[in-house]
PDB file of C-alpha atoms in Angstrom:
ATOM      1  CA  UNK C   1       9.075   4.831 -30.642  1.00  0.00           C
ATOM      2  CA  UNK C   2       5.696   4.977 -32.311  1.00  0.00           C
ATOM      3  CA  UNK C   3       4.531   1.805 -30.575  1.00  0.00           C
ATOM      4  CA  UNK C   4       5.256   3.344 -27.143  1.00  0.00           C
ATOM      5  CA  UNK C   5       2.824   6.185 -27.854  1.00  0.00           C
ATOM      6  CA  UNK C   6       0.010   3.667 -27.980  1.00  0.00           C
ATOM      7  CA  UNK C   7       0.563   2.724 -24.327  1.00  0.00           C
ATOM      8  CA  UNK C   8       0.926   5.943 -22.316  1.00  0.00           C
ATOM      9  CA  UNK C   9      -0.016   4.318 -18.965  1.00  0.00           C
ATOM     10  CA  UNK C  10       2.729   1.727 -19.340  1.00  0.00           C
ATOM     11  CA  UNK C  11       5.272   4.395 -20.307  1.00  0.00           C
ATOM     12  CA  UNK C  12       4.166   6.505 -17.312  1.00  0.00           C
ATOM     13  CA  UNK C  13       4.467   3.473 -15.020  1.00  0.00           C
ATOM     14  CA  UNK C  14       7.967   2.682 -16.283  1.00  0.00           C
ATOM     15  CA  UNK C  15       8.963   6.321 -15.800  1.00  0.00           C
ATOM     16  CA  UNK C  16       7.518   6.213 -12.280  1.00  0.00           C
ATOM     17  CA  UNK C  17       9.500   3.042 -11.586  1.00  0.00           C
ATOM     18  CA  UNK C  18      12.728   4.732 -12.665  1.00  0.00           C
ATOM     19  CA  UNK C  19      11.966   7.813 -10.557  1.00  0.00           C
ATOM     20  CA  UNK C  20      10.951   5.738  -7.566  1.00  0.00           C
ATOM     21  CA  UNK C  21      14.035   3.564  -7.633  1.00  0.00           C
ATOM     22  CA  UNK C  22      16.552   6.330  -8.293  1.00  0.00           C
ATOM     23  CA  UNK C  23      15.491   9.828  -7.215  1.00  0.00           C
ATOM     24  CA  UNK C  24      12.561   9.517  -4.827  1.00  0.00           C
ATOM     25  CA  UNK C  25      14.443   8.072  -1.826  1.00  0.00           C
ATOM     26  CA  UNK C  26      16.375  11.341  -1.608  1.00  0.00           C
ATOM     27  CA  UNK C  27      13.109  13.221  -1.046  1.00  0.00           C
ATOM     28  CA  UNK C  28      11.611  11.074   1.705  1.00  0.00           C
ATOM     29  CA  UNK C  29      10.176  12.831   4.734  1.00  0.00           C
ATOM     30  CA  UNK C  30      10.852  10.935   7.969  1.00  0.00           C
ATOM     31  CA  UNK C  31      11.244   7.723   6.008  1.00  0.00           C
ATOM     32  CA  UNK C  32       7.942   8.124   4.155  1.00  0.00           C
ATOM     33  CA  UNK C  33       7.940   8.432   0.404  1.00  0.00           C
ATOM     34  CA  UNK C  34       4.998   8.156  -1.965  1.00  0.00           C
ATOM     35  CA  UNK C  35       4.715   5.062  -4.129  1.00  0.00           C
ATOM     36  CA  UNK C  36       4.612   6.525  -7.643  1.00  0.00           C
ATOM     37  CA  UNK C  37       4.217   3.162  -9.328  1.00  0.00           C
ATOM     38  CA  UNK C  38       1.168   2.317  -7.229  1.00  0.00           C
ATOM     39  CA  UNK C  39      -0.328   5.729  -7.977  1.00  0.00           C
ATOM     40  CA  UNK C  40       0.139   5.241 -11.727  1.00  0.00           C
ATOM     41  CA  UNK C  41      -1.401   1.736 -11.535  1.00  0.00           C
ATOM     42  CA  UNK C  42      -4.416   3.030  -9.611  1.00  0.00           C
ATOM     43  CA  UNK C  43      -4.904   6.018 -11.903  1.00  0.00           C
ATOM     44  CA  UNK C  44      -4.628   3.735 -14.934  1.00  0.00           C
ATOM     45  CA  UNK C  45      -7.339   1.503 -13.513  1.00  0.00           C
ATOM     46  CA  UNK C  46      -9.380   4.539 -12.555  1.00  0.00           C
ATOM     47  CA  UNK C  47      -9.293   6.162 -15.995  1.00  0.00           C
ATOM     48  CA  UNK C  48      -8.708   3.245 -18.366  1.00  0.00           C
ATOM     49  CA  UNK C  49     -10.582   0.399 -16.684  1.00  0.00           C
ATOM     50  CA  UNK C  50      -9.807  -2.699 -14.651  1.00  0.00           C
ATOM     51  CA  UNK C  51      -8.088  -4.645 -17.409  1.00  0.00           C
ATOM     52  CA  UNK C  52      -5.519  -1.987 -18.224  1.00  0.00           C
ATOM     53  CA  UNK C  53      -5.035  -1.178 -14.540  1.00  0.00           C
ATOM     54  CA  UNK C  54      -4.308  -4.823 -13.788  1.00  0.00           C
ATOM     55  CA  UNK C  55      -1.998  -5.210 -16.794  1.00  0.00           C
ATOM     56  CA  UNK C  56       0.027  -2.114 -15.917  1.00  0.00           C
ATOM     57  CA  UNK C  57       0.097  -3.231 -12.274  1.00  0.00           C
ATOM     58  CA  UNK C  58       1.264  -6.731 -13.160  1.00  0.00           C
ATOM     59  CA  UNK C  59       3.935  -5.467 -15.571  1.00  0.00           C
ATOM     60  CA  UNK C  60       5.403  -2.960 -13.146  1.00  0.00           C
ATOM     61  CA  UNK C  61       5.042  -5.388 -10.255  1.00  0.00           C
ATOM     62  CA  UNK C  62       7.046  -7.962 -12.193  1.00  0.00           C
ATOM     63  CA  UNK C  63       9.793  -5.425 -12.871  1.00  0.00           C
ATOM     64  CA  UNK C  64       9.851  -4.449  -9.192  1.00  0.00           C
ATOM     65  CA  UNK C  65      10.080  -8.106  -8.176  1.00  0.00           C
ATOM     66  CA  UNK C  66      12.976  -8.653 -10.566  1.00  0.00           C
ATOM     67  CA  UNK C  67      14.761  -5.556  -9.247  1.00  0.00           C
ATOM     68  CA  UNK C  68      14.209  -6.602  -5.613  1.00  0.00           C
ATOM     69  CA  UNK C  69      15.314 -10.167  -6.259  1.00  0.00           C
ATOM     70  CA  UNK C  70      13.129 -11.854  -3.649  1.00  0.00           C
ATOM     71  CA  UNK C  71       9.504 -12.894  -3.224  1.00  0.00           C
ATOM     72  CA  UNK C  72       9.034 -13.111  -6.988  1.00  0.00           C
ATOM     73  CA  UNK C  73       5.370 -12.569  -7.809  1.00  0.00           C
ATOM     74  CA  UNK C  74       4.483 -10.683  -4.646  1.00  0.00           C
ATOM     75  CA  UNK C  75       4.399  -7.223  -6.211  1.00  0.00           C
ATOM     76  CA  UNK C  76       2.773  -8.630  -9.348  1.00  0.00           C
ATOM     77  CA  UNK C  77      -0.163  -9.779  -7.256  1.00  0.00           C
ATOM     78  CA  UNK C  78      -0.350  -6.624  -5.140  1.00  0.00           C
ATOM     79  CA  UNK C  79      -0.044  -4.130  -8.010  1.00  0.00           C
ATOM     80  CA  UNK C  80      -2.425  -6.022 -10.301  1.00  0.00           C
ATOM     81  CA  UNK C  81      -5.004  -6.212  -7.507  1.00  0.00           C
ATOM     82  CA  UNK C  82      -4.705  -2.483  -6.809  1.00  0.00           C
ATOM     83  CA  UNK C  83      -4.978  -1.423 -10.459  1.00  0.00           C
ATOM     84  CA  UNK C  84      -7.763  -3.858 -11.271  1.00  0.00           C
ATOM     85  CA  UNK C  85      -9.863  -3.039  -8.227  1.00  0.00           C
ATOM     86  CA  UNK C  86      -9.497   0.693  -8.853  1.00  0.00           C
ATOM     87  CA  UNK C  87     -10.920   0.095 -12.307  1.00  0.00           C
ATOM     88  CA  UNK C  88     -13.783  -2.023 -10.997  1.00  0.00           C
ATOM     89  CA  UNK C  89     -14.771   0.535  -8.395  1.00  0.00           C
ATOM     90  CA  UNK C  90     -14.938   3.367 -10.919  1.00  0.00           C
ATOM     91  CA  UNK C  91     -17.711   1.638 -12.812  1.00  0.00           C
ATOM     92  CA  UNK C  92     -19.983   2.789 -10.006  1.00  0.00           C
ATOM     93  CA  UNK C  93     -18.521   6.263  -9.427  1.00  0.00           C
ATOM     94  CA  UNK C  94     -18.252   9.480 -11.356  1.00  0.00           C
ATOM     95  CA  UNK C  95     -14.756  10.269 -12.530  1.00  0.00           C
ATOM     96  CA  UNK C  96     -15.110  14.043 -12.454  1.00  0.00           C
ATOM     97  CA  UNK C  97     -13.757  14.596  -8.943  1.00  0.00           C
ATOM     98  CA  UNK C  98     -10.057  14.793  -8.169  1.00  0.00           C
ATOM     99  CA  UNK C  99     -10.709  13.555  -4.633  1.00  0.00           C
ATOM    100  CA  UNK C 100     -11.892  10.097  -5.690  1.00  0.00           C
ATOM    101  CA  UNK C 101      -8.608   9.062  -7.351  1.00  0.00           C
ATOM    102  CA  UNK C 102      -6.778  10.303  -4.265  1.00  0.00           C
ATOM    103  CA  UNK C 103      -9.041   8.244  -2.037  1.00  0.00           C
ATOM    104  CA  UNK C 104      -8.511   5.271  -4.356  1.00  0.00           C
ATOM    105  CA  UNK C 105      -4.723   5.684  -4.017  1.00  0.00           C
ATOM    106  CA  UNK C 106      -5.029   5.877  -0.232  1.00  0.00           C
ATOM    107  CA  UNK C 107      -7.136   2.716  -0.067  1.00  0.00           C
ATOM    108  CA  UNK C 108      -4.944   0.930  -2.618  1.00  0.00           C
ATOM    109  CA  UNK C 109      -1.907   1.530  -0.420  1.00  0.00           C
ATOM    110  CA  UNK C 110      -3.610  -0.235   2.479  1.00  0.00           C
ATOM    111  CA  UNK C 111      -4.941  -2.974   0.175  1.00  0.00           C
ATOM    112  CA  UNK C 112      -1.514  -3.556  -1.311  1.00  0.00           C
ATOM    113  CA  UNK C 113       0.060  -3.938   2.115  1.00  0.00           C
ATOM    114  CA  UNK C 114      -2.714  -6.345   3.162  1.00  0.00           C
ATOM    115  CA  UNK C 115      -2.270  -8.465   0.017  1.00  0.00           C
ATOM    116  CA  UNK C 116       1.494  -8.523   0.519  1.00  0.00           C
ATOM    117  CA  UNK C 117       1.181  -9.462   4.199  1.00  0.00           C
ATOM    118  CA  UNK C 118      -1.280 -12.248   3.383  1.00  0.00           C
ATOM    119  CA  UNK C 119       0.873 -13.635   0.569  1.00  0.00           C
ATOM    120  CA  UNK C 120       4.051 -13.559   2.637  1.00  0.00           C
ATOM    121  CA  UNK C 121       2.204 -15.127   5.562  1.00  0.00           C
ATOM    122  CA  UNK C 122       0.803 -17.923   3.398  1.00  0.00           C
ATOM    123  CA  UNK C 123       4.220 -18.591   1.883  1.00  0.00           C
ATOM    124  CA  UNK C 124       5.788 -18.581   5.342  1.00  0.00           C
ATOM    125  CA  UNK C 125       8.552 -16.286   4.128  1.00  0.00           C
ATOM    126  CA  UNK C 126       8.662 -13.978   7.146  1.00  0.00           C
ATOM    127  CA  UNK C 127       6.663 -10.998   8.242  1.00  0.00           C
ATOM    128  CA  UNK C 128       5.973  -7.599   6.772  1.00  0.00           C
ATOM    129  CA  UNK C 129       5.191  -4.488   8.761  1.00  0.00           C
ATOM    130  CA  UNK C 130       1.719  -4.721  10.267  1.00  0.00           C
ATOM    131  CA  UNK C 131      -1.216  -2.779   8.831  1.00  0.00           C
ATOM    132  CA  UNK C 132      -1.565  -0.563  11.873  1.00  0.00           C
ATOM    133  CA  UNK C 133       1.948   0.828  11.666  1.00  0.00           C
ATOM    134  CA  UNK C 134       2.033   4.632  11.562  1.00  0.00           C
ATOM    135  CA  UNK C 135       4.327   4.696   8.556  1.00  0.00           C
ATOM    136  CA  UNK C 136       1.763   2.829   6.467  1.00  0.00           C
ATOM    137  CA  UNK C 137      -0.905   5.424   7.155  1.00  0.00           C
ATOM    138  CA  UNK C 138       1.517   8.267   6.446  1.00  0.00           C
ATOM    139  CA  UNK C 139       2.437   6.622   3.143  1.00  0.00           C
ATOM    140  CA  UNK C 140      -1.249   6.094   2.349  1.00  0.00           C
ATOM    141  CA  UNK C 141      -2.004   9.778   2.952  1.00  0.00           C
ATOM    142  CA  UNK C 142       1.011  10.818   0.848  1.00  0.00           C
ATOM    143  CA  UNK C 143      -0.150   8.539  -1.983  1.00  0.00           C
ATOM    144  CA  UNK C 144      -3.669   9.920  -1.712  1.00  0.00           C
ATOM    145  CA  UNK C 145      -2.542  13.534  -1.897  1.00  0.00           C
ATOM    146  CA  UNK C 146      -0.135  12.909  -4.751  1.00  0.00           C
ATOM    147  CA  UNK C 147      -2.746  10.815  -6.573  1.00  0.00           C
ATOM    148  CA  UNK C 148      -5.239  13.696  -6.342  1.00  0.00           C
ATOM    149  CA  UNK C 149      -2.665  16.087  -7.788  1.00  0.00           C
ATOM    150  CA  UNK C 150      -1.526  13.759 -10.564  1.00  0.00           C
ATOM    151  CA  UNK C 151      -5.061  12.979 -11.688  1.00  0.00           C
ATOM    152  CA  UNK C 152      -5.763  16.605 -12.622  1.00  0.00           C
ATOM    153  CA  UNK C 153      -3.991  16.404 -16.017  1.00  0.00           C
ATOM    154  CA  UNK C 154      -5.737  13.090 -16.694  1.00  0.00           C
ATOM    155  CA  UNK C 155      -9.107  14.654 -15.873  1.00  0.00           C
ATOM    156  CA  UNK C 156      -8.402  17.524 -18.269  1.00  0.00           C
ATOM    157  CA  UNK C 157      -7.366  15.113 -21.015  1.00  0.00           C
ATOM    158  CA  UNK C 158     -10.471  12.980 -20.429  1.00  0.00           C
ATOM    159  CA  UNK C 159     -12.685  16.061 -20.733  1.00  0.00           C
ATOM    160  CA  UNK C 160     -11.031  17.021 -24.016  1.00  0.00           C
ATOM    161  CA  UNK C 161     -11.038  13.507 -25.456  1.00  0.00           C
ATOM    162  CA  UNK C 162     -13.696  11.278 -23.896  1.00  0.00           C
ATOM    163  CA  UNK C 163     -12.185   8.219 -25.593  1.00  0.00           C
ATOM    164  CA  UNK C 164      -9.227   8.435 -23.206  1.00  0.00           C
ATOM    165  CA  UNK C 165     -11.433   7.870 -20.170  1.00  0.00           C
ATOM    166  CA  UNK C 166     -13.071   4.747 -21.538  1.00  0.00           C
TER     167      UNK C 166
END
């Protein structure tokens, strides 16, 4: 148990994966539900840096691929890209605002769908929903709003212990 305390983003991502796969579908609104795992990956990249964001994204993406049972590696690529890019972008931004992580979650939702569509298209394994679909934008807004709310405790913790934000 002590070793799990050293990796709170990974524990949060695994908890988000359990919630997303078991309870969250019951709370969808018109078929739109936020992607908790993506939000945790983006917030990890945002507050811990690109390396940890990509590692958490790749780990949870692998677990999602194994649970889905098809297109193995697709979510690994999409989640790692989202978490890593969120970490790279924050090198040039201030982390004090709660709106920036929300915007990062919104953009990461669109980026993830684009990466998935490109990978599936290259592999010739079928088609995903197009980027302009209304449900994608509703999901992106939901992820952005939830990401802004979930980053508030992380912002407070980073203010108390600056080593957590580095």
